[in-house]
Amino acid sequence: MLWGVEYFMLPEFNNIREIVENSSKVFPERIAFKIKNKDAKAVSYDNVTYARLRREVESLGTYLIENKYDDKKIVVVGKNSYEWMVVYLATLCINATIVPIDRMLPENEFKDQLIRSEASLIFHDKAYDSFFEAHREYSHINTESEEFKALLKGEYGKLPAEPDKDVVAKIVGNEEIITCRPADLIEPEYEKFKEEMKEYYTAEKINITKKFFSGAFSGDIRVTSIVYNRHK
């Protein structure tokens, strides 16, 4: 308001997620980011709309929730990029704690920051591949990994919004996209297991020899309706 005249009423937001959602509703086709792509011959730009930004933030957020990271600390490190921003926003949108680390830190200081952060997951760019190859104790992902590809293919279940088809094509390629419940693609194994164990199987009991479980358990181990008894 200026001199008693109201020019524009700003909406109120309670969190980052509401801002991302509102931007995609009010300005769905406006450009939120321009990604510069370089090759040997020419420079091109990939325009990311607010609608696409929301879809990809929600997709990554779904992945994080499905993998129980929604109450954890998540590190992001690397050069300025669109992927960096998606990780940052997705982490905030699910109420997890984002921990940005300066990519210019020397390796010893970087490792110290990781330890002090107590992060459960680290997102990084290609520049850190060799570091994490040498430090396998850390859970980490880069956006070109098989795990990230699996997310866009649908292997973690149906996403809350349809991912951008151009992005899916770049990452997944010609591989088949899963549109059903992923668990439905797993062959039933119970009857096969019973057949393999039939020499030990009597009614609803299977006797497993002391050779396998000696000293490991006492009493009965119950798995659904089957009871495994240790020989004494």
Short mmCIF file of C-alpha atoms in Angstrom, two decimals:
data_model
loop_
_atom_site.label_atom_id
_atom_site.label_comp_id
_atom_site.label_asym_id
_atom_site.label_seq_id
_atom_site.Cartn_x
_atom_site.Cartn_y
_atom_site.Cartn_z
CA MET A 1 0.00 0.00 0.00
CA LEU A 2 1.34 3.42 -0.99
CA TRP A 3 -0.39 6.69 0.06
CA GLY A 4 -3.49 4.73 0.94
CA VAL A 5 -3.68 2.97 -2.45
CA GLU A 6 -3.44 -0.84 -2.52
CA TYR A 7 -1.33 -1.96 -5.49
CA PHE A 8 -0.81 -5.64 -4.89
CA MET A 9 -1.82 -8.00 -2.10
CA LEU A 10 0.91 -10.50 -1.34
CA PRO A 11 -0.31 -13.96 -0.31
CA GLU A 12 0.86 -15.35 3.00
CA PHE A 13 2.92 -18.55 3.06
CA ASN A 14 3.73 -20.78 5.99
CA ASN A 15 6.58 -22.74 4.42
CA ILE A 16 8.68 -23.33 1.28
CA ARG A 17 6.34 -26.04 -0.01
CA GLU A 18 3.44 -23.57 -0.21
CA ILE A 19 5.61 -21.15 -2.19
CA VAL A 20 6.60 -23.87 -4.70
CA GLU A 21 2.97 -24.99 -5.06
CA ASN A 22 1.63 -21.45 -5.48
CA SER A 23 4.22 -20.54 -8.12
CA SER A 24 3.28 -23.58 -10.19
CA LYS A 25 -0.43 -22.71 -9.97
CA VAL A 26 -0.12 -18.98 -10.70
CA PHE A 27 2.76 -19.10 -13.22
CA PRO A 28 2.81 -22.72 -14.52
CA GLU A 29 4.37 -21.94 -17.92
CA ARG A 30 6.68 -19.11 -16.88
CA ILE A 31 10.38 -19.86 -16.81
CA ALA A 32 11.81 -20.48 -13.35
CA PHE A 33 15.31 -21.56 -14.45
CA LYS A 34 17.40 -21.51 -17.61
CA ILE A 35 19.91 -24.37 -17.77
CA LYS A 36 22.90 -23.77 -20.04
CA ASN A 37 23.94 -26.85 -22.02
CA LYS A 38 27.34 -26.87 -23.68
CA ASP A 39 28.71 -29.21 -26.31
CA ALA A 40 31.56 -29.05 -28.79
CA LYS A 41 29.53 -27.21 -31.42
CA ALA A 42 26.98 -24.96 -29.78
CA VAL A 43 25.39 -23.65 -26.63
CA SER A 44 21.71 -24.32 -25.94
CA TYR A 45 19.35 -23.60 -23.07
CA ASP A 46 16.85 -25.81 -21.30
CA ASN A 47 13.94 -23.76 -19.95
CA VAL A 48 12.48 -25.05 -16.68
CA THR A 49 8.96 -23.83 -15.96
CA TYR A 50 7.47 -23.44 -12.51
CA ALA A 51 5.19 -26.40 -13.23
CA ARG A 52 8.16 -28.62 -14.09
CA LEU A 53 10.09 -27.39 -11.04
CA ARG A 54 7.21 -28.42 -8.78
CA ARG A 55 6.92 -31.86 -10.41
CA GLU A 56 10.61 -32.57 -9.94
CA VAL A 57 10.71 -31.25 -6.38
CA GLU A 58 7.73 -33.47 -5.52
CA SER A 59 9.30 -36.46 -7.26
CA LEU A 60 12.50 -36.15 -5.25
CA GLY A 61 10.51 -35.48 -2.08
CA THR A 62 8.59 -38.71 -2.64
CA TYR A 63 11.85 -40.61 -3.01
CA LEU A 64 13.19 -39.16 0.23
CA ILE A 65 10.01 -39.99 2.15
CA GLU A 66 9.84 -43.54 0.75
CA ASN A 67 13.43 -44.08 1.92
CA LYS A 68 12.78 -42.69 5.42
CA TYR A 69 14.83 -39.50 5.05
CA ASP A 70 11.98 -37.13 5.97
CA ASP A 71 13.26 -36.62 9.54
CA LYS A 72 16.97 -36.78 8.71
CA LYS A 73 19.78 -34.38 7.81
CA ILE A 74 20.69 -34.23 4.12
CA VAL A 75 23.88 -32.72 2.72
CA VAL A 76 24.11 -31.08 -0.69
CA VAL A 77 27.49 -30.15 -2.16
CA GLY A 78 28.64 -29.19 -5.64
CA LYS A 79 28.72 -26.36 -8.12
CA ASN A 80 25.71 -24.10 -8.58
CA SER A 81 23.17 -26.04 -10.61
CA TYR A 82 19.49 -26.69 -11.11
CA GLU A 83 19.89 -30.11 -9.50
CA TRP A 84 21.40 -28.48 -6.40
CA MET A 85 18.33 -26.27 -6.11
CA VAL A 86 15.89 -29.19 -6.56
CA VAL A 87 17.62 -31.12 -3.76
CA TYR A 88 17.53 -28.03 -1.54
CA LEU A 89 13.82 -27.34 -2.13
CA ALA A 90 12.72 -31.00 -1.92
CA THR A 91 14.50 -31.42 1.42
CA LEU A 92 12.83 -28.34 2.89
CA CYS A 93 9.44 -29.32 1.49
CA ILE A 94 9.42 -32.60 3.41
CA ASN A 95 10.60 -30.86 6.61
CA ALA A 96 13.98 -32.58 6.62
CA THR A 97 17.14 -30.60 7.45
CA ILE A 98 19.26 -29.42 4.53
CA VAL A 99 23.00 -28.98 5.12
CA PRO A 100 24.77 -27.13 2.26
CA ILE A 101 28.55 -27.60 2.33
CA ASP A 102 31.03 -25.33 0.56
CA ARG A 103 32.45 -27.20 -2.46
CA MET A 104 35.71 -25.24 -2.19
CA LEU A 105 36.70 -26.77 1.15
CA PRO A 106 39.90 -28.87 1.25
CA GLU A 107 39.18 -32.60 1.47
CA ASN A 108 40.07 -32.92 5.15
CA GLU A 109 37.75 -30.04 6.08
CA PHE A 110 35.02 -31.40 3.83
CA LYS A 111 35.20 -34.77 5.56
CA ASP A 112 35.13 -33.07 8.96
CA GLN A 113 31.98 -31.18 7.94
CA LEU A 114 30.33 -34.45 6.88
CA ILE A 115 31.08 -36.02 10.25
CA ARG A 116 29.84 -33.01 12.20
CA SER A 117 26.67 -32.72 10.10
CA GLU A 118 25.54 -36.25 11.10
CA ALA A 119 23.89 -36.43 7.68
CA SER A 120 22.10 -39.60 6.59
CA LEU A 121 22.36 -38.84 2.86
CA ILE A 122 24.62 -36.74 0.64
CA PHE A 123 23.78 -35.34 -2.80
CA HIS A 124 26.77 -34.33 -4.90
CA ASP A 125 27.90 -33.75 -8.46
CA LYS A 126 30.41 -35.79 -10.48
CA ALA A 127 33.38 -33.98 -8.98
CA TYR A 128 32.89 -35.93 -5.75
CA ASP A 129 32.60 -39.42 -7.26
CA SER A 130 36.21 -40.34 -6.45
CA PHE A 131 35.87 -39.11 -2.85
CA PHE A 132 32.86 -41.31 -2.19
CA GLU A 133 34.44 -44.26 -3.95
CA ALA A 134 37.19 -44.02 -1.33
CA HIS A 135 34.73 -43.40 1.54
CA ARG A 136 32.00 -46.00 1.13
CA GLU A 137 30.76 -45.48 4.67
CA TYR A 138 28.64 -42.56 3.43
CA SER A 139 25.23 -42.90 1.77
CA HIS A 140 25.38 -40.68 -1.30
CA ILE A 141 23.62 -40.02 -4.62
CA ASN A 142 24.44 -38.07 -7.73
CA THR A 143 21.74 -37.19 -10.21
CA GLU A 144 23.09 -39.57 -12.88
CA SER A 145 23.05 -42.61 -10.60
CA GLU A 146 20.94 -45.74 -11.14
CA GLU A 147 19.03 -44.92 -7.97
CA PHE A 148 17.99 -41.54 -9.33
CA LYS A 149 17.07 -43.17 -12.65
CA ALA A 150 14.93 -45.69 -10.77
CA LEU A 151 13.04 -42.84 -9.13
CA LEU A 152 11.95 -41.37 -12.46
CA LYS A 153 11.19 -44.84 -13.87
CA GLY A 154 8.63 -45.35 -11.14
CA GLU A 155 10.34 -48.09 -9.14
CA TYR A 156 9.47 -46.34 -5.88
CA GLY A 157 5.77 -46.23 -6.68
CA LYS A 158 3.53 -43.70 -8.38
CA LEU A 159 4.76 -40.13 -8.01
CA PRO A 160 2.40 -37.39 -6.76
CA ALA A 161 2.83 -35.59 -10.10
CA GLU A 162 3.81 -36.67 -13.59
CA PRO A 163 7.56 -36.13 -14.18
CA ASP A 164 8.65 -34.05 -17.15
CA LYS A 165 8.85 -36.35 -20.21
CA ASP A 166 11.98 -34.70 -21.61
CA VAL A 167 13.81 -35.17 -18.30
CA VAL A 168 12.68 -38.80 -18.07
CA ALA A 169 13.89 -39.44 -21.64
CA LYS A 170 17.33 -37.95 -20.90
CA ILE A 171 17.84 -40.05 -17.77
CA VAL A 172 15.94 -43.29 -18.44
CA GLY A 173 16.45 -43.49 -22.21
CA ASN A 174 14.59 -46.35 -23.89
CA GLU A 175 14.11 -48.42 -20.75
CA GLU A 176 10.56 -49.44 -19.85
CA ILE A 177 8.70 -47.15 -17.46
CA ILE A 178 6.90 -48.89 -14.59
CA THR A 179 3.29 -47.71 -14.26
CA CYS A 180 1.87 -50.41 -11.98
CA ARG A 181 2.53 -51.26 -8.33
CA PRO A 182 6.24 -52.31 -8.42
CA ALA A 183 5.69 -55.20 -5.98
CA ASP A 184 3.29 -56.79 -8.49
CA LEU A 185 6.28 -57.49 -10.76
CA ILE A 186 7.94 -59.75 -8.16
CA GLU A 187 7.28 -63.45 -8.67
CA PRO A 188 5.63 -65.25 -5.70
CA GLU A 189 8.27 -67.23 -3.77
CA TYR A 190 6.41 -68.92 -0.91
CA GLU A 191 5.42 -72.11 -2.77
CA LYS A 192 8.87 -72.37 -4.35
CA PHE A 193 10.42 -72.10 -0.90
CA LYS A 194 8.17 -74.90 0.42
CA GLU A 195 9.19 -77.13 -2.50
CA GLU A 196 12.89 -76.52 -1.91
CA MET A 197 12.48 -77.33 1.80
CA LYS A 198 10.07 -80.26 1.42
CA GLU A 199 12.45 -82.84 2.94
CA TYR A 200 12.35 -80.82 6.17
CA TYR A 201 8.70 -79.84 5.89
CA THR A 202 5.98 -81.56 7.95
CA ALA A 203 2.50 -80.05 8.14
CA GLU A 204 3.20 -76.46 9.20
CA LYS A 205 6.59 -77.16 10.74
CA ILE A 206 10.07 -77.09 9.27
CA ASN A 207 12.97 -78.47 11.30
CA ILE A 208 16.21 -76.65 10.65
CA THR A 209 19.33 -78.42 11.84
CA LYS A 210 21.54 -77.21 14.62
CA LYS A 211 24.21 -76.74 11.98
CA PHE A 212 22.50 -73.56 10.76
CA PHE A 213 21.26 -71.96 13.95
CA SER A 214 23.43 -73.37 16.71
CA GLY A 215 23.79 -70.81 19.48
CA ALA A 216 21.89 -68.16 17.53
CA PHE A 217 18.38 -68.63 18.88
CA SER A 218 16.51 -70.21 21.75
CA GLY A 219 12.97 -71.52 21.49
CA ASP A 220 10.83 -71.20 18.39
CA ILE A 221 11.25 -68.70 15.55
CA ARG A 222 7.84 -67.89 14.07
CA VAL A 223 7.49 -66.71 10.50
CA THR A 224 3.84 -66.39 9.43
CA SER A 225 2.34 -69.85 10.02
CA ILE A 226 5.62 -71.78 9.78
CA VAL A 227 7.56 -72.68 12.92
CA TYR A 228 11.31 -73.28 12.76
CA ASN A 229 12.59 -75.47 15.60
CA ARG A 230 16.25 -75.83 16.50
CA HIS A 231 17.39 -79.38 17.16
CA LYS A 232 18.88 -79.86 20.63
#
